[in-house]
JSON list of C-alpha atoms in Angstrom, two decimals:
[
{"chain": "A", "resi": 8, "resn": "MET", "atom": "CA", "xyz": [-120.11, -44.89, 53.80]},
{"chain": "A", "resi": 9, "resn": "ARG", "atom": "CA", "xyz": [-119.31, -42.26, 51.57]},
{"chain": "A", "resi": 10, "resn": "ILE", "atom": "CA", "xyz": [-115.75, -42.02, 49.89]},
{"chain": "A", "resi": 11, "resn": "ASP", "atom": "CA", "xyz": [-112.97, -39.22, 51.73]},
{"chain": "A", "resi": 12, "resn": "GLN", "atom": "CA", "xyz": [-112.03, -37.26, 48.91]},
{"chain": "A", "resi": 13, "resn": "VAL", "atom": "CA", "xyz": [-109.16, -35.97, 50.83]},
{"chain": "A", "resi": 14, "resn": "SER", "atom": "CA", "xyz": [-107.43, -38.82, 52.47]},
{"chain": "A", "resi": 15, "resn": "GLY", "atom": "CA", "xyz": [-105.21, -39.15, 49.26]},
{"chain": "A", "resi": 16, "resn": "ILE", "atom": "CA", "xyz": [-106.12, -43.09, 49.60]},
{"chain": "A", "resi": 17, "resn": "PRO", "atom": "CA", "xyz": [-107.96, -44.20, 45.88]},
{"chain": "A", "resi": 18, "resn": "ALA", "atom": "CA", "xyz": [-111.66, -44.13, 45.91]},
{"chain": "A", "resi": 19, "resn": "TYR", "atom": "CA", "xyz": [-111.71, -47.62, 44.50]},
{"chain": "A", "resi": 20, "resn": "ARG", "atom": "CA", "xyz": [-109.34, -48.90, 47.50]},
{"chain": "A", "resi": 21, "resn": "GLN", "atom": "CA", "xyz": [-111.69, -46.93, 49.79]},
{"chain": "A", "resi": 22, "resn": "VAL", "atom": "CA", "xyz": [-114.30, -49.21, 48.68]},
{"chain": "A", "resi": 23, "resn": "ALA", "atom": "CA", "xyz": [-112.66, -52.65, 48.54]},
{"chain": "A", "resi": 24, "resn": "THR", "atom": "CA", "xyz": [-111.65, -52.02, 51.68]},
{"chain": "A", "resi": 25, "resn": "ASP", "atom": "CA", "xyz": [-115.51, -51.14, 53.36]},
{"chain": "A", "resi": 26, "resn": "LEU", "atom": "CA", "xyz": [-116.43, -54.52, 51.73]},
{"chain": "A", "resi": 27, "resn": "ARG", "atom": "CA", "xyz": [-113.58, -56.63, 52.80]},
{"chain": "A", "resi": 28, "resn": "ASP", "atom": "CA", "xyz": [-114.10, -55.88, 56.45]},
{"chain": "A", "resi": 29, "resn": "LYS", "atom": "CA", "xyz": [-118.43, -56.43, 55.64]},
{"chain": "A", "resi": 30, "resn": "ILE", "atom": "CA", "xyz": [-117.22, -59.77, 54.67]},
{"chain": "A", "resi": 31, "resn": "ASN", "atom": "CA", "xyz": [-114.55, -60.41, 57.63]},
{"chain": "A", "resi": 32, "resn": "SER", "atom": "CA", "xyz": [-116.87, -59.38, 59.97]},
{"chain": "A", "resi": 33, "resn": "GLY", "atom": "CA", "xyz": [-120.00, -61.68, 58.96]},
{"chain": "A", "resi": 34, "resn": "ASP", "atom": "CA", "xyz": [-122.48, -59.02, 57.57]},
{"chain": "A", "resi": 35, "resn": "TYR", "atom": "CA", "xyz": [-121.94, -60.88, 53.73]},
{"chain": "A", "resi": 36, "resn": "ALA", "atom": "CA", "xyz": [-121.47, -64.33, 55.15]},
{"chain": "A", "resi": 37, "resn": "PRO", "atom": "CA", "xyz": [-119.41, -67.21, 52.63]},
{"chain": "A", "resi": 38, "resn": "GLY", "atom": "CA", "xyz": [-121.56, -67.64, 50.17]},
{"chain": "A", "resi": 39, "resn": "ALA", "atom": "CA", "xyz": [-124.12, -64.26, 50.32]},
{"chain": "A", "resi": 40, "resn": "LYS", "atom": "CA", "xyz": [-124.52, -62.24, 47.41]},
{"chain": "A", "resi": 41, "resn": "LEU", "atom": "CA", "xyz": [-123.11, -58.81, 46.68]},
{"chain": "A", "resi": 42, "resn": "PRO", "atom": "CA", "xyz": [-125.40, -55.77, 46.19]},
{"chain": "A", "resi": 43, "resn": "SER", "atom": "CA", "xyz": [-125.67, -55.48, 42.11]},
{"chain": "A", "resi": 44, "resn": "GLU", "atom": "CA", "xyz": [-122.80, -52.61, 40.81]},
{"chain": "A", "resi": 45, "resn": "ARG", "atom": "CA", "xyz": [-126.00, -50.40, 40.17]},
{"chain": "A", "resi": 46, "resn": "VAL", "atom": "CA", "xyz": [-126.77, -50.52, 44.00]},
{"chain": "A", "resi": 47, "resn": "LEU", "atom": "CA", "xyz": [-123.31, -50.33, 44.64]},
{"chain": "A", "resi": 48, "resn": "THR", "atom": "CA", "xyz": [-122.57, -47.34, 42.58]},
{"chain": "A", "resi": 49, "resn": "GLU", "atom": "CA", "xyz": [-125.37, -45.72, 44.62]},
{"chain": "A", "resi": 50, "resn": "ASP", "atom": "CA", "xyz": [-124.88, -46.62, 48.12]},
{"chain": "A", "resi": 51, "resn": "TYR", "atom": "CA", "xyz": [-120.87, -45.06, 47.97]},
{"chain": "A", "resi": 52, "resn": "GLY", "atom": "CA", "xyz": [-121.23, -42.13, 45.23]},
{"chain": "A", "resi": 53, "resn": "VAL", "atom": "CA", "xyz": [-118.65, -43.56, 43.02]},
{"chain": "A", "resi": 54, "resn": "SER", "atom": "CA", "xyz": [-118.81, -44.69, 38.98]},
{"chain": "A", "resi": 55, "resn": "ARG", "atom": "CA", "xyz": [-119.41, -48.08, 37.85]},
{"chain": "A", "resi": 56, "resn": "ILE", "atom": "CA", "xyz": [-115.94, -48.21, 37.11]},
{"chain": "A", "resi": 57, "resn": "THR", "atom": "CA", "xyz": [-114.32, -47.68, 40.89]},
{"chain": "A", "resi": 58, "resn": "ILE", "atom": "CA", "xyz": [-116.74, -50.44, 42.01]},
{"chain": "A", "resi": 59, "resn": "ARG", "atom": "CA", "xyz": [-115.34, -52.75, 38.99]},
{"chain": "A", "resi": 60, "resn": "GLU", "atom": "CA", "xyz": [-111.51, -51.61, 40.04]},
{"chain": "A", "resi": 61, "resn": "ALA", "atom": "CA", "xyz": [-112.84, -52.20, 43.85]},
{"chain": "A", "resi": 62, "resn": "ILE", "atom": "CA", "xyz": [-114.11, -55.43, 43.22]},
{"chain": "A", "resi": 63, "resn": "GLY", "atom": "CA", "xyz": [-111.51, -56.64, 40.52]},
{"chain": "A", "resi": 64, "resn": "LEU", "atom": "CA", "xyz": [-108.98, -56.15, 44.06]},
{"chain": "A", "resi": 65, "resn": "LEU", "atom": "CA", "xyz": [-111.34, -58.58, 46.37]},
{"chain": "A", "resi": 66, "resn": "ARG", "atom": "CA", "xyz": [-111.05, -61.16, 42.98]},
{"chain": "A", "resi": 67, "resn": "SER", "atom": "CA", "xyz": [-107.54, -60.83, 42.99]},
{"chain": "A", "resi": 68, "resn": "GLU", "atom": "CA", "xyz": [-107.43, -61.90, 46.98]},
{"chain": "A", "resi": 69, "resn": "GLY", "atom": "CA", "xyz": [-110.00, -64.58, 46.96]},
{"chain": "A", "resi": 70, "resn": "LEU", "atom": "CA", "xyz": [-112.96, -63.04, 48.82]},
{"chain": "A", "resi": 71, "resn": "VAL", "atom": "CA", "xyz": [-115.55, -62.74, 46.00]},
{"chain": "A", "resi": 72, "resn": "GLU", "atom": "CA", "xyz": [-116.28, -64.65, 42.84]},
{"chain": "A", "resi": 73, "resn": "PRO", "atom": "CA", "xyz": [-118.90, -64.39, 39.99]},
{"chain": "A", "resi": 74, "resn": "LYS", "atom": "CA", "xyz": [-121.27, -66.93, 39.09]},
{"chain": "A", "resi": 75, "resn": "GLN", "atom": "CA", "xyz": [-122.74, -66.54, 35.73]},
{"chain": "A", "resi": 76, "resn": "GLY", "atom": "CA", "xyz": [-126.18, -65.09, 35.21]},
{"chain": "A", "resi": 77, "resn": "LYS", "atom": "CA", "xyz": [-126.20, -65.02, 38.97]},
{"chain": "A", "resi": 78, "resn": "GLY", "atom": "CA", "xyz": [-123.81, -62.08, 40.22]},
{"chain": "A", "resi": 79, "resn": "LEU", "atom": "CA", "xyz": [-120.62, -61.66, 42.65]},
{"chain": "A", "resi": 80, "resn": "PHE", "atom": "CA", "xyz": [-120.88, -63.96, 45.69]},
{"chain": "A", "resi": 81, "resn": "VAL", "atom": "CA", "xyz": [-118.46, -64.38, 48.87]},
{"chain": "A", "resi": 82, "resn": "ARG", "atom": "CA", "xyz": [-116.63, -67.38, 48.32]},
{"chain": "A", "resi": 83, "resn": "ASN", "atom": "CA", "xyz": [-115.75, -70.12, 50.99]},
{"chain": "A", "resi": 84, "resn": "PRO", "atom": "CA", "xyz": [-112.77, -70.08, 52.22]},
{"chain": "A", "resi": 85, "resn": "PRO", "atom": "CA", "xyz": [-110.37, -72.86, 51.86]},
{"chain": "A", "resi": 86, "resn": "SER", "atom": "CA", "xyz": [-109.53, -74.39, 55.45]},
{"chain": "A", "resi": 87, "resn": "VAL", "atom": "CA", "xyz": [-106.29, -75.84, 55.62]},
{"chain": "A", "resi": 88, "resn": "ARG", "atom": "CA", "xyz": [-106.05, -78.76, 58.22]},
{"chain": "A", "resi": 89, "resn": "ARG", "atom": "CA", "xyz": [-102.40, -78.89, 59.23]},
{"chain": "A", "resi": 90, "resn": "GLN", "atom": "CA", "xyz": [-101.72, -82.55, 60.30]},
{"chain": "A", "resi": 91, "resn": "SER", "atom": "CA", "xyz": [-98.92, -81.60, 62.46]},
{"chain": "A", "resi": 92, "resn": "SER", "atom": "CA", "xyz": [-98.29, -84.73, 64.42]},
{"chain": "A", "resi": 93, "resn": "THR", "atom": "CA", "xyz": [-97.62, -86.74, 61.14]},
{"chain": "A", "resi": 94, "resn": "ARG", "atom": "CA", "xyz": [-96.91, -84.44, 57.74]},
{"chain": "A", "resi": 95, "resn": "LEU", "atom": "CA", "xyz": [-93.27, -84.78, 58.07]},
{"chain": "A", "resi": 96, "resn": "GLY", "atom": "CA", "xyz": [-93.34, -88.68, 59.20]},
{"chain": "A", "resi": 97, "resn": "ARG", "atom": "CA", "xyz": [-91.27, -91.17, 56.79]},
{"chain": "A", "resi": 98, "resn": "LYS", "atom": "CA", "xyz": [-94.76, -92.89, 56.90]},
{"chain": "A", "resi": 99, "resn": "ALA", "atom": "CA", "xyz": [-96.58, -90.11, 54.93]},
{"chain": "A", "resi": 100, "resn": "ARG", "atom": "CA", "xyz": [-93.35, -89.09, 52.57]},
{"chain": "A", "resi": 101, "resn": "GLN", "atom": "CA", "xyz": [-93.05, -92.73, 51.14]},
{"chain": "A", "resi": 102, "resn": "GLU", "atom": "CA", "xyz": [-96.85, -92.62, 50.58]},
{"chain": "A", "resi": 103, "resn": "ASN", "atom": "CA", "xyz": [-96.65, -88.91, 48.99]},
{"chain": "A", "resi": 104, "resn": "ARG", "atom": "CA", "xyz": [-98.96, -87.68, 51.54]},
{"chain": "A", "resi": 105, "resn": "ALA", "atom": "CA", "xyz": [-96.07, -85.32, 53.51]},
{"chain": "A", "resi": 106, "resn": "ALA", "atom": "CA", "xyz": [-96.39, -81.68, 54.24]},
{"chain": "A", "resi": 107, "resn": "PHE", "atom": "CA", "xyz": [-98.72, -79.97, 52.06]},
{"chain": "A", "resi": 108, "resn": "GLN", "atom": "CA", "xyz": [-99.90, -82.87, 50.18]},
{"chain": "A", "resi": 109, "resn": "GLY", "atom": "CA", "xyz": [-101.10, -84.36, 53.38]},
{"chain": "A", "resi": 110, "resn": "ASP", "atom": "CA", "xyz": [-102.69, -80.92, 54.38]},
{"chain": "A", "resi": 111, "resn": "ALA", "atom": "CA", "xyz": [-104.89, -81.02, 51.09]},
{"chain": "A", "resi": 112, "resn": "GLU", "atom": "CA", "xyz": [-105.86, -84.92, 51.36]},
{"chain": "A", "resi": 113, "resn": "ALA", "atom": "CA", "xyz": [-107.00, -84.13, 55.26]},
{"chain": "A", "resi": 114, "resn": "SER", "atom": "CA", "xyz": [-108.95, -80.94, 54.18]},
{"chain": "A", "resi": 115, "resn": "GLY", "atom": "CA", "xyz": [-110.01, -81.82, 51.10]},
{"chain": "A", "resi": 116, "resn": "PHE", "atom": "CA", "xyz": [-108.82, -78.59, 48.93]},
{"chain": "A", "resi": 117, "resn": "ARG", "atom": "CA", "xyz": [-107.35, -78.77, 45.72]},
{"chain": "A", "resi": 118, "resn": "PRO", "atom": "CA", "xyz": [-103.63, -78.10, 46.25]},
{"chain": "A", "resi": 119, "resn": "GLU", "atom": "CA", "xyz": [-101.11, -75.69, 43.95]},
{"chain": "A", "resi": 120, "resn": "VAL", "atom": "CA", "xyz": [-97.91, -75.06, 44.49]},
{"chain": "A", "resi": 121, "resn": "GLU", "atom": "CA", "xyz": [-95.26, -72.53, 42.63]},
{"chain": "A", "resi": 122, "resn": "THR", "atom": "CA", "xyz": [-91.73, -73.16, 42.85]},
{"chain": "A", "resi": 123, "resn": "THR", "atom": "CA", "xyz": [-88.41, -71.17, 42.58]},
{"chain": "A", "resi": 124, "resn": "VAL", "atom": "CA", "xyz": [-84.98, -72.67, 42.67]},
{"chain": "A", "resi": 125, "resn": "ARG", "atom": "CA", "xyz": [-81.93, -70.60, 43.87]},
{"chain": "A", "resi": 126, "resn": "THR", "atom": "CA", "xyz": [-78.65, -69.97, 45.56]},
{"chain": "A", "resi": 127, "resn": "GLU", "atom": "CA", "xyz": [-77.43, -67.38, 47.74]},
{"chain": "A", "resi": 128, "resn": "PRO", "atom": "CA", "xyz": [-74.80, -67.24, 50.60]},
{"chain": "A", "resi": 129, "resn": "ALA", "atom": "CA", "xyz": [-75.51, -68.06, 53.76]},
{"chain": "A", "resi": 130, "resn": "SER", "atom": "CA", "xyz": [-76.37, -64.68, 56.53]},
{"chain": "A", "resi": 131, "resn": "ASP", "atom": "CA", "xyz": [-75.26, -64.91, 59.83]},
{"chain": "A", "resi": 132, "resn": "ASP", "atom": "CA", "xyz": [-78.20, -65.65, 61.10]},
{"chain": "A", "resi": 133, "resn": "HIS", "atom": "CA", "xyz": [-78.79, -68.50, 58.79]},
{"chain": "A", "resi": 134, "resn": "GLY", "atom": "CA", "xyz": [-75.50, -69.74, 59.16]},
{"chain": "A", "resi": 135, "resn": "GLU", "atom": "CA", "xyz": [-76.23, -70.30, 63.06]},
{"chain": "A", "resi": 136, "resn": "ALA", "atom": "CA", "xyz": [-79.31, -72.13, 62.01]},
{"chain": "A", "resi": 137, "resn": "LEU", "atom": "CA", "xyz": [-77.61, -74.38, 59.86]},
{"chain": "A", "resi": 138, "resn": "GLY", "atom": "CA", "xyz": [-74.69, -74.41, 61.72]},
{"chain": "A", "resi": 139, "resn": "VAL", "atom": "CA", "xyz": [-72.41, -73.63, 58.55]},
{"chain": "A", "resi": 140, "resn": "PRO", "atom": "CA", "xyz": [-70.14, -70.01, 58.71]},
{"chain": "A", "resi": 141, "resn": "PRO", "atom": "CA", "xyz": [-71.58, -67.25, 57.06]},
{"chain": "A", "resi": 142, "resn": "GLY", "atom": "CA", "xyz": [-71.15, -67.38, 53.27]},
{"chain": "A", "resi": 143, "resn": "THR", "atom": "CA", "xyz": [-71.32, -71.41, 52.61]},
{"chain": "A", "resi": 144, "resn": "GLU", "atom": "CA", "xyz": [-73.46, -71.52, 49.17]},
{"chain": "A", "resi": 145, "resn": "LEU", "atom": "CA", "xyz": [-77.06, -72.65, 50.14]},
{"chain": "A", "resi": 146, "resn": "LEU", "atom": "CA", "xyz": [-79.80, -73.53, 47.85]},
{"chain": "A", "resi": 147, "resn": "VAL", "atom": "CA", "xyz": [-83.54, -71.92, 48.47]},
{"chain": "A", "resi": 148, "resn": "ARG", "atom": "CA", "xyz": [-86.41, -72.92, 47.61]},
{"chain": "A", "resi": 149, "resn": "GLU", "atom": "CA", "xyz": [-89.15, -70.57, 47.49]},
{"chain": "A", "resi": 150, "resn": "ARG", "atom": "CA", "xyz": [-92.93, -71.60, 47.48]},
{"chain": "A", "resi": 151, "resn": "ILE", "atom": "CA", "xyz": [-96.39, -69.95, 46.70]},
{"chain": "A", "resi": 152, "resn": "MET", "atom": "CA", "xyz": [-98.74, -73.07, 48.07]},
{"chain": "A", "resi": 153, "resn": "LYS", "atom": "CA", "xyz": [-102.07, -72.46, 46.94]},
{"chain": "A", "resi": 154, "resn": "ALA", "atom": "CA", "xyz": [-105.84, -74.06, 48.14]},
{"chain": "A", "resi": 155, "resn": "ASP", "atom": "CA", "xyz": [-108.45, -73.93, 45.90]},
{"chain": "A", "resi": 156, "resn": "GLY", "atom": "CA", "xyz": [-106.49, -71.04, 43.89]},
{"chain": "A", "resi": 157, "resn": "VAL", "atom": "CA", "xyz": [-106.17, -68.86, 46.69]},
{"chain": "A", "resi": 158, "resn": "THR", "atom": "CA", "xyz": [-102.93, -68.38, 48.03]},
{"chain": "A", "resi": 159, "resn": "VAL", "atom": "CA", "xyz": [-102.87, -69.56, 51.91]},
{"chain": "A", "resi": 160, "resn": "GLN", "atom": "CA", "xyz": [-98.86, -69.98, 52.07]},
{"chain": "A", "resi": 161, "resn": "LEU", "atom": "CA", "xyz": [-95.21, -69.01, 51.30]},
{"chain": "A", "resi": 162, "resn": "SER", "atom": "CA", "xyz": [-92.59, -71.15, 52.38]},
{"chain": "A", "resi": 163, "resn": "THR", "atom": "CA", "xyz": [-88.72, -70.38, 52.18]},
{"chain": "A", "resi": 164, "resn": "SER", "atom": "CA", "xyz": [-86.58, -73.66, 52.55]},
{"chain": "A", "resi": 165, "resn": "ARG", "atom": "CA", "xyz": [-82.33, -72.92, 52.94]},
{"chain": "A", "resi": 166, "resn": "LEU", "atom": "CA", "xyz": [-80.21, -76.27, 52.80]},
{"chain": "A", "resi": 167, "resn": "PRO", "atom": "CA", "xyz": [-76.24, -76.25, 52.23]},
{"chain": "A", "resi": 168, "resn": "ARG", "atom": "CA", "xyz": [-75.67, -77.02, 48.85]},
{"chain": "A", "resi": 169, "resn": "GLU", "atom": "CA", "xyz": [-72.76, -79.66, 49.84]},
{"chain": "A", "resi": 170, "resn": "LEU", "atom": "CA", "xyz": [-76.30, -81.82, 50.71]},
{"chain": "A", "resi": 171, "resn": "THR", "atom": "CA", "xyz": [-78.41, -81.06, 47.98]},
{"chain": "A", "resi": 172, "resn": "ARG", "atom": "CA", "xyz": [-75.79, -80.39, 44.81]},
{"chain": "A", "resi": 173, "resn": "GLY", "atom": "CA", "xyz": [-76.40, -83.26, 42.21]},
{"chain": "A", "resi": 174, "resn": "THR", "atom": "CA", "xyz": [-79.67, -84.31, 43.69]},
{"chain": "A", "resi": 175, "resn": "ALA", "atom": "CA", "xyz": [-83.40, -83.88, 42.97]},
{"chain": "A", "resi": 176, "resn": "ILE", "atom": "CA", "xyz": [-83.80, -81.23, 45.39]},
{"chain": "A", "resi": 177, "resn": "GLU", "atom": "CA", "xyz": [-82.45, -78.49, 43.05]},
{"chain": "A", "resi": 178, "resn": "ASP", "atom": "CA", "xyz": [-85.24, -79.05, 40.87]},
{"chain": "A", "resi": 179, "resn": "GLU", "atom": "CA", "xyz": [-88.43, -77.56, 40.92]},
{"chain": "A", "resi": 180, "resn": "ASN", "atom": "CA", "xyz": [-90.41, -80.79, 41.88]},
{"chain": "A", "resi": 181, "resn": "PRO", "atom": "CA", "xyz": [-88.36, -83.04, 43.85]},
{"chain": "A", "resi": 182, "resn": "GLY", "atom": "CA", "xyz": [-90.63, -86.18, 43.07]},
{"chain": "A", "resi": 183, "resn": "PRO", "atom": "CA", "xyz": [-92.88, -88.04, 45.72]},
{"chain": "A", "resi": 184, "resn": "GLY", "atom": "CA", "xyz": [-91.87, -87.66, 49.42]},
{"chain": "A", "resi": 185, "resn": "GLY", "atom": "CA", "xyz": [-90.76, -83.88, 48.65]},
{"chain": "A", "resi": 186, "resn": "ILE", "atom": "CA", "xyz": [-86.90, -82.80, 49.91]},
{"chain": "A", "resi": 187, "resn": "HIS", "atom": "CA", "xyz": [-87.19, -84.87, 53.01]},
{"chain": "A", "resi": 188, "resn": "GLN", "atom": "CA", "xyz": [-87.21, -87.84, 50.90]},
{"chain": "A", "resi": 189, "resn": "ARG", "atom": "CA", "xyz": [-84.78, -86.70, 48.67]},
{"chain": "A", "resi": 190, "resn": "LEU", "atom": "CA", "xyz": [-82.75, -86.22, 51.67]},
{"chain": "A", "resi": 191, "resn": "GLU", "atom": "CA", "xyz": [-83.07, -89.65, 52.95]},
{"chain": "A", "resi": 192, "resn": "ASP", "atom": "CA", "xyz": [-82.01, -91.11, 49.44]},
{"chain": "A", "resi": 193, "resn": "ALA", "atom": "CA", "xyz": [-78.86, -89.42, 49.75]},
{"chain": "A", "resi": 194, "resn": "GLY", "atom": "CA", "xyz": [-78.17, -90.66, 52.76]},
{"chain": "A", "resi": 195, "resn": "VAL", "atom": "CA", "xyz": [-79.12, -87.57, 55.61]},
{"chain": "A", "resi": 196, "resn": "ARG", "atom": "CA", "xyz": [-81.50, -89.38, 58.02]},
{"chain": "A", "resi": 197, "resn": "LEU", "atom": "CA", "xyz": [-83.99, -87.44, 59.48]},
{"chain": "A", "resi": 198, "resn": "ASP", "atom": "CA", "xyz": [-84.71, -88.42, 63.31]},
{"chain": "A", "resi": 199, "resn": "ARG", "atom": "CA", "xyz": [-86.94, -85.56, 64.35]},
{"chain": "A", "resi": 200, "resn": "PHE", "atom": "CA", "xyz": [-88.20, -81.79, 63.27]},
{"chain": "A", "resi": 201, "resn": "THR", "atom": "CA", "xyz": [-88.39, -78.63, 65.65]},
{"chain": "A", "resi": 202, "resn": "GLU", "atom": "CA", "xyz": [-90.67, -75.69, 64.79]},
{"chain": "A", "resi": 203, "resn": "ALA", "atom": "CA", "xyz": [-90.88, -72.48, 66.42]},
{"chain": "A", "resi": 204, "resn": "VAL", "atom": "CA", "xyz": [-94.01, -70.80, 65.69]},
{"chain": "A", "resi": 205, "resn": "ILE", "atom": "CA", "xyz": [-94.63, -66.68, 65.64]},
{"chain": "A", "resi": 206, "resn": "THR", "atom": "CA", "xyz": [-97.70, -64.21, 64.87]},
{"chain": "A", "resi": 207, "resn": "ARG", "atom": "CA", "xyz": [-97.37, -61.17, 62.78]},
{"chain": "A", "resi": 208, "resn": "MET", "atom": "CA", "xyz": [-99.35, -58.67, 60.65]},
{"chain": "A", "resi": 209, "resn": "PRO", "atom": "CA", "xyz": [-99.26, -59.92, 57.23]},
{"chain": "A", "resi": 210, "resn": "ASN", "atom": "CA", "xyz": [-98.44, -58.26, 53.77]},
{"chain": "A", "resi": 211, "resn": "THR", "atom": "CA", "xyz": [-99.48, -58.42, 50.53]},
{"chain": "A", "resi": 212, "resn": "THR", "atom": "CA", "xyz": [-96.70, -60.68, 49.08]},
{"chain": "A", "resi": 213, "resn": "ALA", "atom": "CA", "xyz": [-97.48, -63.20, 46.04]},
{"chain": "A", "resi": 214, "resn": "GLY", "atom": "CA", "xyz": [-101.46, -62.48, 46.33]},
{"chain": "A", "resi": 215, "resn": "LEU", "atom": "CA", "xyz": [-102.17, -63.16, 50.62]},
{"chain": "A", "resi": 216, "resn": "ARG", "atom": "CA", "xyz": [-104.98, -61.02, 51.65]},
{"chain": "A", "resi": 217, "resn": "ASP", "atom": "CA", "xyz": [-104.67, -57.11, 52.32]},
{"chain": "A", "resi": 218, "resn": "PRO", "atom": "CA", "xyz": [-103.66, -57.62, 56.05]},
{"chain": "A", "resi": 219, "resn": "HIS", "atom": "CA", "xyz": [-107.05, -55.76, 58.07]},
{"chain": "A", "resi": 220, "resn": "GLY", "atom": "CA", "xyz": [-106.43, -57.35, 61.39]},
{"chain": "A", "resi": 221, "resn": "VAL", "atom": "CA", "xyz": [-105.71, -60.61, 60.07]},
{"chain": "A", "resi": 222, "resn": "ARG", "atom": "CA", "xyz": [-102.41, -61.98, 61.67]},
{"chain": "A", "resi": 223, "resn": "ALA", "atom": "CA", "xyz": [-99.76, -64.46, 59.64]},
{"chain": "A", "resi": 224, "resn": "CYS", "atom": "CA", "xyz": [-98.33, -67.59, 61.03]},
{"chain": "A", "resi": 225, "resn": "ARG", "atom": "CA", "xyz": [-94.69, -68.33, 60.81]},
{"chain": "A", "resi": 226, "resn": "ARG", "atom": "CA", "xyz": [-93.29, -70.97, 61.42]},
{"chain": "A", "resi": 227, "resn": "TRP", "atom": "CA", "xyz": [-89.92, -72.54, 61.40]}
]
């Protein structure tokens, strides 16, 4: 591949796109070593700085990783097995194996969760979904979920504050069993869960990989 000088796309992004496509197609399989900087500069006809910027982008997406003294290798992407039938059950919550924690245990990856908590008035759509009037104060919990350091899931929960005020649900870490267990602790019995699933093209929010033909799954 030669760089398109008139496309307006920075050279490092063109290089990153080509390498990413080769990784996604299997030309560079998981665990494979990428060519050296010298070879890449010759292949693409660009400077070492451009190659380093392209590699930096791929590293930020979790696609490649350096190994000291050996070079750059394609990462083995973490596999997330979702325990759909049990992940929100009372038993799993009581054993602190609910939701993402249970997925991590089943899949064998190291989970990390970054959480922010805020409030907002309910929109028409959110009010209808929650059975409250538009404008009702909602607690919003936004989470970035990572498997072995790679962002694999974004999650936003909205609950009426009349259910969360004064509980650990309003803390970044709500404690064992998560927010579902805290709701039951507060006297809200959860007897069923309903999920709707759609797919769409992802964006690059919060470190999710660039959307190159890969669809994201959305649940609510």
